[in-house]
């Protein structure tokens, strides 16, 4: 017959708690500390002898008014357990740092609060786990996701917005214009006789030309809400919120003139000796041009009219 094992003594239980890879604090019914395990010592610089018998808030005054304090009060008064204490986005409720690094960054923590009764008295167990590695992985994943999202909206050649971002932005700005009855203008640009440029100078120089024109257009749009995008091939677009039809005409001609004065050499077969652009302009109208398809179609028709009219010019829808 196997003899029964003796009940574990307080020394053994304390030793076990000291071996845990997390912080353990036990509070009595008055929220005073009755146990403080070894994990906490190198992370806050206080041993058990210095904190035992003191109120938790006295040792960590920064917890006053926090959700950790509320969870402790709920545990001691109502017996409510909290498996994860959310603290309004604060992942560092206790001033704990990596072991032995008392001037380093605070470690990210997961905190659990559990009430229990012993010998007719209410106690509260606080567990503190270091989740810095998990939080760092989450941050890196979030940064990676944001970077991927940003790249998904950028044209790989020119570095300006791509067609996807153009579509998203135009839909958003149209909704805003409809709600606020605000002006909105769309410009479509086409590099004149770009095929002749590509045939004469080669595709590498053609790409360089696209990049230069795209960057020049984007550089002339000064307001944060304005968007320059590559619409497709040698076509570009500009979305101009809070811009009237006449203001858009002025901006379109400013961009057209700027590109022409760059004096970028054009192919001998082209209609102009230097690289030029044609521009079509359309503006939001509640009764007619009130959705993406209608606005794009109007700007596209104006662009074709500009090319048919000799290129290197601006045509505004409705002229």
CSV table of C-alpha atoms in Angstrom, one decimal:
chain,number,residue,atom,x,y,z
A,1,UNK,CA,0.0,0.0,0.0
A,2,UNK,CA,1.4,3.4,-1.0
A,3,UNK,CA,1.5,5.9,1.8
A,4,UNK,CA,-0.4,9.2,1.2
A,5,UNK,CA,1.8,12.1,0.3
A,6,UNK,CA,2.1,14.8,2.9
A,7,UNK,CA,0.3,18.1,2.3
A,8,UNK,CA,2.7,20.6,0.6
A,9,UNK,CA,4.0,23.2,3.0
A,10,UNK,CA,4.1,26.9,2.5
A,11,UNK,CA,7.8,26.8,1.6
A,12,UNK,CA,7.2,24.3,-1.2
A,13,UNK,CA,4.3,26.3,-2.7
A,14,UNK,CA,6.4,29.5,-2.5
A,15,UNK,CA,9.2,27.7,-4.3
A,16,UNK,CA,6.8,26.5,-7.0
A,17,UNK,CA,5.4,30.0,-7.5
A,18,UNK,CA,9.0,31.4,-7.8
A,19,UNK,CA,9.7,29.0,-10.6
A,20,UNK,CA,6.7,30.3,-12.7
A,21,UNK,CA,7.6,32.3,-15.8
A,22,UNK,CA,5.2,35.1,-14.9
A,23,UNK,CA,4.6,37.6,-12.2
A,24,UNK,CA,2.4,36.4,-9.3
A,25,UNK,CA,0.9,38.8,-6.7
A,26,UNK,CA,-1.5,37.6,-4.0
A,27,UNK,CA,-3.6,40.3,-2.2
A,28,UNK,CA,-5.7,39.9,0.9
A,29,UNK,CA,-9.2,41.3,1.4
A,30,UNK,CA,-7.7,44.8,2.0
A,31,UNK,CA,-5.8,44.7,-1.3
A,32,UNK,CA,-2.5,44.4,0.6
A,33,UNK,CA,0.3,42.2,-0.8
A,34,UNK,CA,0.7,38.8,1.0
A,35,UNK,CA,2.8,37.1,-1.7
A,36,UNK,CA,5.2,38.4,-4.3
A,37,UNK,CA,7.1,35.9,-6.4
A,38,UNK,CA,10.7,35.9,-7.6
A,39,UNK,CA,9.8,36.7,-11.3
A,40,UNK,CA,8.9,40.3,-10.3
A,41,UNK,CA,12.1,41.1,-8.5
A,42,UNK,CA,14.5,41.7,-11.4
A,43,UNK,CA,11.7,43.4,-13.4
A,44,UNK,CA,10.8,46.1,-10.9
A,45,UNK,CA,13.8,46.1,-8.4
A,46,UNK,CA,11.7,45.2,-5.3
A,47,UNK,CA,12.0,42.1,-3.3
A,48,UNK,CA,9.1,40.4,-1.4
A,49,UNK,CA,10.3,41.8,2.0
A,50,UNK,CA,9.9,45.4,0.7
A,51,UNK,CA,6.4,45.0,-0.5
A,52,UNK,CA,4.7,42.4,1.7
A,53,UNK,CA,2.0,44.0,3.9
A,54,UNK,CA,1.8,47.1,1.7
A,55,UNK,CA,-1.3,48.0,-0.3
A,56,UNK,CA,-0.9,47.3,-4.0
A,57,UNK,CA,-1.7,51.0,-4.9
A,58,UNK,CA,1.1,52.1,-2.6
A,59,UNK,CA,3.6,50.0,-4.4
A,60,UNK,CA,2.2,50.9,-7.9
A,61,UNK,CA,0.5,54.3,-7.6
A,62,UNK,CA,0.1,54.4,-11.3
A,63,UNK,CA,-2.6,51.8,-11.1
A,64,UNK,CA,-4.9,54.2,-9.4
A,65,UNK,CA,-8.0,54.6,-11.5
A,66,UNK,CA,-6.9,52.0,-14.0
A,67,UNK,CA,-8.8,48.9,-15.1
A,68,UNK,CA,-6.4,46.7,-13.1
A,69,UNK,CA,-7.5,48.5,-9.9
A,70,UNK,CA,-11.1,48.1,-11.0
A,71,UNK,CA,-10.6,44.4,-11.7
A,72,UNK,CA,-9.0,43.9,-8.2
A,73,UNK,CA,-11.8,45.7,-6.5
A,74,UNK,CA,-14.4,43.5,-8.4
A,75,UNK,CA,-12.5,40.4,-7.4
A,76,UNK,CA,-12.3,41.2,-3.7
A,77,UNK,CA,-15.8,42.6,-3.4
A,78,UNK,CA,-17.9,40.5,-5.8
A,79,UNK,CA,-15.7,37.5,-6.5
A,80,UNK,CA,-15.5,38.5,-10.2
A,81,UNK,CA,-12.6,37.0,-12.1
A,82,UNK,CA,-11.1,38.8,-15.1
A,83,UNK,CA,-9.0,36.5,-17.4
A,84,UNK,CA,-7.6,39.4,-19.4
A,85,UNK,CA,-7.6,43.0,-18.1
A,86,UNK,CA,-8.1,45.5,-21.0
A,87,UNK,CA,-6.7,48.8,-20.0
A,88,UNK,CA,-7.8,51.1,-22.8
A,89,UNK,CA,-5.0,50.0,-25.1
A,90,UNK,CA,-2.3,50.2,-22.4
A,91,UNK,CA,-0.3,47.1,-22.5
A,92,UNK,CA,2.1,48.2,-19.8
A,93,UNK,CA,-0.1,48.8,-16.7
A,94,UNK,CA,2.7,47.7,-14.3
A,95,UNK,CA,6.0,49.6,-14.5
A,96,UNK,CA,8.0,46.4,-15.3
A,97,UNK,CA,11.0,46.3,-17.5
A,98,UNK,CA,13.1,43.5,-18.9
A,99,UNK,CA,15.0,41.6,-16.2
A,100,UNK,CA,17.9,43.7,-15.0
A,101,UNK,CA,17.2,46.6,-17.3
A,102,UNK,CA,15.7,49.3,-15.1
A,103,UNK,CA,16.0,52.1,-17.7
A,104,UNK,CA,14.6,50.1,-20.6
A,105,UNK,CA,11.2,50.2,-22.2
A,106,UNK,CA,8.3,48.8,-20.2
A,107,UNK,CA,7.4,45.3,-21.1
A,108,UNK,CA,4.0,44.5,-22.7
A,109,UNK,CA,1.8,42.6,-20.3
A,110,UNK,CA,-1.2,40.4,-20.2
A,111,UNK,CA,-2.9,40.6,-16.7
A,112,UNK,CA,-5.4,38.2,-15.2
A,113,UNK,CA,-7.2,38.7,-11.8
A,114,UNK,CA,-8.7,35.8,-10.0
A,115,UNK,CA,-10.4,35.8,-6.6
A,116,UNK,CA,-10.3,32.8,-4.2
A,117,UNK,CA,-11.3,32.0,-0.7
A,118,UNK,CA,-9.1,30.4,1.9
A,119,UNK,CA,-9.9,29.7,5.6
A,120,UNK,CA,-13.0,31.9,5.2
A,121,UNK,CA,-11.1,34.9,3.9
A,122,UNK,CA,-11.1,36.5,0.4
A,123,UNK,CA,-7.9,36.7,-1.5
A,124,UNK,CA,-7.0,37.9,-5.0
A,125,UNK,CA,-4.4,36.4,-7.4
A,126,UNK,CA,-2.8,38.7,-10.0
A,127,UNK,CA,-0.9,37.1,-12.9
A,128,UNK,CA,1.3,39.2,-15.1
A,129,UNK,CA,2.7,37.7,-18.3
A,130,UNK,CA,5.4,39.2,-20.5
A,131,UNK,CA,3.9,39.4,-24.0
A,132,UNK,CA,6.5,41.7,-25.5
A,133,UNK,CA,7.5,39.1,-28.1
A,134,UNK,CA,3.9,38.6,-29.1
A,135,UNK,CA,3.2,42.3,-29.2
A,136,UNK,CA,6.3,42.9,-31.3
A,137,UNK,CA,5.3,40.2,-33.7
A,138,UNK,CA,1.8,41.8,-33.9
A,139,UNK,CA,3.4,45.2,-34.6
A,140,UNK,CA,5.6,43.8,-37.3
A,141,UNK,CA,2.7,42.0,-38.9
A,142,UNK,CA,0.7,45.2,-38.8
A,143,UNK,CA,3.5,47.2,-40.3
A,144,UNK,CA,3.9,44.5,-43.0
A,145,UNK,CA,0.2,44.6,-43.8
A,146,UNK,CA,0.2,48.4,-44.0
A,147,UNK,CA,3.3,48.3,-46.3
A,148,UNK,CA,1.6,45.7,-48.5
A,149,UNK,CA,-1.6,47.7,-48.6
A,150,UNK,CA,0.4,50.9,-49.5
A,151,UNK,CA,2.2,49.0,-52.2
A,152,UNK,CA,-1.1,47.7,-53.6
A,153,UNK,CA,-2.2,51.3,-54.2
A,154,UNK,CA,1.1,52.5,-55.9
A,155,UNK,CA,2.0,52.1,-59.5
A,156,UNK,CA,5.2,50.1,-59.7
A,157,UNK,CA,6.8,52.1,-62.5
A,158,UNK,CA,6.0,55.7,-61.8
A,159,UNK,CA,5.6,55.7,-58.0
A,160,UNK,CA,2.3,57.6,-58.0
A,161,UNK,CA,-1.1,56.1,-57.3
A,162,UNK,CA,-2.3,53.2,-59.4
A,163,UNK,CA,-5.7,52.6,-61.1
A,164,UNK,CA,-6.9,50.8,-58.0
A,165,UNK,CA,-6.3,53.8,-55.7
A,166,UNK,CA,-7.8,56.0,-58.4
A,167,UNK,CA,-11.0,54.0,-58.4
A,168,UNK,CA,-11.2,54.0,-54.6
A,169,UNK,CA,-10.5,57.7,-54.2
A,170,UNK,CA,-12.9,58.8,-57.0
A,171,UNK,CA,-15.7,56.8,-55.5
A,172,UNK,CA,-15.0,58.3,-52.0
A,173,UNK,CA,-14.7,61.9,-53.3
A,174,UNK,CA,-17.9,61.5,-55.3
A,175,UNK,CA,-19.8,60.4,-52.2
A,176,UNK,CA,-18.5,63.3,-50.3
A,177,UNK,CA,-19.3,65.8,-53.1
A,178,UNK,CA,-22.9,64.4,-53.3
A,179,UNK,CA,-23.4,64.7,-49.5
A,180,UNK,CA,-21.9,68.2,-49.2
A,181,UNK,CA,-22.9,69.4,-52.6
A,182,UNK,CA,-19.3,70.3,-53.1
A,183,UNK,CA,-17.4,70.8,-56.3
A,184,UNK,CA,-15.2,68.0,-57.7
A,185,UNK,CA,-13.1,67.8,-60.9
A,186,UNK,CA,-11.4,65.0,-62.8
A,187,UNK,CA,-8.5,65.5,-65.2
A,188,UNK,CA,-7.4,62.9,-67.7
A,189,UNK,CA,-4.0,63.3,-69.4
A,190,UNK,CA,-2.4,61.5,-72.4
A,191,UNK,CA,1.1,61.8,-73.6
A,192,UNK,CA,0.9,62.9,-77.2
A,193,UNK,CA,2.1,60.4,-79.8
A,194,UNK,CA,3.8,58.3,-77.2
A,195,UNK,CA,4.0,55.3,-79.5
A,196,UNK,CA,6.3,57.3,-81.8
A,197,UNK,CA,8.4,58.2,-78.7
A,198,UNK,CA,8.7,54.5,-77.7
A,199,UNK,CA,9.5,53.4,-81.3
A,200,UNK,CA,12.2,56.0,-81.7
A,201,UNK,CA,13.9,56.0,-78.3
A,202,UNK,CA,13.1,52.4,-77.1
A,203,UNK,CA,11.0,51.1,-74.2
A,204,UNK,CA,13.6,51.9,-71.5
A,205,UNK,CA,13.6,55.6,-72.4
A,206,UNK,CA,9.8,55.3,-72.8
A,207,UNK,CA,9.6,54.2,-69.2
A,208,UNK,CA,11.8,57.1,-68.1
A,209,UNK,CA,9.5,59.5,-69.9
A,210,UNK,CA,6.4,58.1,-68.1
A,211,UNK,CA,8.1,58.4,-64.8
A,212,UNK,CA,9.2,62.0,-65.5
A,213,UNK,CA,5.7,63.1,-66.6
A,214,UNK,CA,4.0,61.3,-63.7
A,215,UNK,CA,6.3,62.9,-61.1
A,216,UNK,CA,5.9,66.4,-62.7
A,217,UNK,CA,2.1,66.1,-62.6
A,218,UNK,CA,2.1,64.8,-59.0
A,219,UNK,CA,4.5,67.6,-58.0
A,220,UNK,CA,2.1,70.3,-59.3
A,221,UNK,CA,-0.8,69.0,-57.1
A,222,UNK,CA,-0.1,70.8,-53.8
A,223,UNK,CA,-3.2,70.0,-51.7
A,224,UNK,CA,-3.2,66.9,-49.5
A,225,UNK,CA,-6.6,65.7,-50.9
A,226,UNK,CA,-5.5,66.0,-54.6
A,227,UNK,CA,-4.5,62.7,-56.2
A,228,UNK,CA,-2.4,62.0,-59.2
A,229,UNK,CA,-2.7,58.5,-60.6
A,230,UNK,CA,-1.5,56.4,-63.5
A,231,UNK,CA,-4.7,55.6,-65.3
A,232,UNK,CA,-3.2,53.1,-67.8
A,233,UNK,CA,-0.4,53.0,-70.3
A,234,UNK,CA,0.6,56.6,-71.1
A,235,UNK,CA,-2.6,58.0,-69.5
A,236,UNK,CA,-2.7,59.8,-66.2
A,237,UNK,CA,-5.4,61.2,-64.0
A,238,UNK,CA,-5.9,63.9,-61.4
A,239,UNK,CA,-8.7,63.9,-58.9
A,240,UNK,CA,-9.3,67.5,-57.5
A,241,UNK,CA,-11.7,67.8,-54.6
A,242,UNK,CA,-13.3,71.2,-53.9
A,243,UNK,CA,-12.4,72.3,-57.4
A,244,UNK,CA,-14.8,73.9,-59.8
A,245,UNK,CA,-14.9,73.4,-63.6
A,246,UNK,CA,-13.2,76.7,-64.2
A,247,UNK,CA,-10.5,76.1,-61.5
A,248,UNK,CA,-9.9,72.7,-63.0
A,249,UNK,CA,-9.4,74.3,-66.5
A,250,UNK,CA,-6.8,76.6,-65.0
A,251,UNK,CA,-5.0,73.7,-63.3
A,252,UNK,CA,-5.1,71.6,-66.4
A,253,UNK,CA,-3.6,74.3,-68.5
A,254,UNK,CA,-0.9,74.9,-65.9
A,255,UNK,CA,0.1,71.2,-66.0
A,256,UNK,CA,0.0,71.1,-69.8
A,257,UNK,CA,2.2,74.2,-70.1
A,258,UNK,CA,4.6,72.9,-67.5
A,259,UNK,CA,5.1,69.6,-69.3
A,260,UNK,CA,5.7,71.4,-72.6
A,261,UNK,CA,8.3,73.7,-71.1
A,262,UNK,CA,10.3,70.8,-69.9
A,263,UNK,CA,11.5,70.5,-73.5
A,264,UNK,CA,11.8,66.7,-73.4
A,265,UNK,CA,12.9,65.7,-76.9
A,266,UNK,CA,10.2,63.9,-78.9
A,267,UNK,CA,10.5,61.5,-81.9
A,268,UNK,CA,10.9,63.1,-85.3
A,269,UNK,CA,7.7,61.5,-86.4
A,270,UNK,CA,5.7,63.2,-83.6
A,271,UNK,CA,3.5,66.2,-84.1
A,272,UNK,CA,5.5,68.4,-81.7
A,273,UNK,CA,9.3,68.6,-81.3
A,274,UNK,CA,9.0,68.1,-77.5
A,275,UNK,CA,6.9,65.9,-75.3
A,276,UNK,CA,3.5,67.3,-74.7
A,277,UNK,CA,0.2,66.2,-73.2
A,278,UNK,CA,-3.5,66.5,-74.0
A,279,UNK,CA,-5.9,67.0,-71.2
A,280,UNK,CA,-9.6,66.3,-70.8
A,281,UNK,CA,-11.5,67.9,-67.9
A,282,UNK,CA,-14.9,67.1,-66.4
A,283,UNK,CA,-16.6,68.3,-63.2
A,284,UNK,CA,-19.2,66.8,-60.9
A,285,UNK,CA,-22.8,67.8,-61.7
A,286,UNK,CA,-25.6,66.5,-59.5
A,287,UNK,CA,-28.0,66.1,-62.4
A,288,UNK,CA,-25.7,64.6,-65.0
A,289,UNK,CA,-22.1,63.7,-64.0
A,290,UNK,CA,-23.0,62.2,-60.6
A,291,UNK,CA,-21.2,58.8,-60.7
A,292,UNK,CA,-17.8,57.4,-61.5
A,293,UNK,CA,-18.7,56.1,-64.9
A,294,UNK,CA,-20.4,59.3,-66.1
A,295,UNK,CA,-17.6,61.5,-64.8
A,296,UNK,CA,-14.8,59.3,-66.4
A,297,UNK,CA,-16.7,59.1,-69.7
A,298,UNK,CA,-17.1,62.9,-69.8
A,299,UNK,CA,-13.4,63.5,-69.1
A,300,UNK,CA,-12.4,60.8,-71.6
A,301,UNK,CA,-14.5,62.4,-74.4
A,302,UNK,CA,-13.0,65.7,-73.6
A,303,UNK,CA,-9.5,64.1,-73.8
A,304,UNK,CA,-10.2,62.6,-77.2
A,305,UNK,CA,-11.5,66.0,-78.4
A,306,UNK,CA,-8.2,67.5,-77.2
A,307,UNK,CA,-6.2,65.0,-79.2
A,308,UNK,CA,-8.5,65.4,-82.3
A,309,UNK,CA,-8.0,69.2,-81.9
A,310,UNK,CA,-4.3,69.0,-82.5
A,311,UNK,CA,-3.0,67.8,-79.1
A,312,UNK,CA,-1.1,69.8,-76.6
A,313,UNK,CA,-4.3,71.5,-75.4
A,314,UNK,CA,-7.0,71.3,-72.8
A,315,UNK,CA,-10.7,70.6,-73.5
A,316,UNK,CA,-13.3,70.9,-70.8
A,317,UNK,CA,-16.5,68.9,-70.9
A,318,UNK,CA,-19.4,71.0,-72.0
A,319,UNK,CA,-17.4,73.5,-74.0
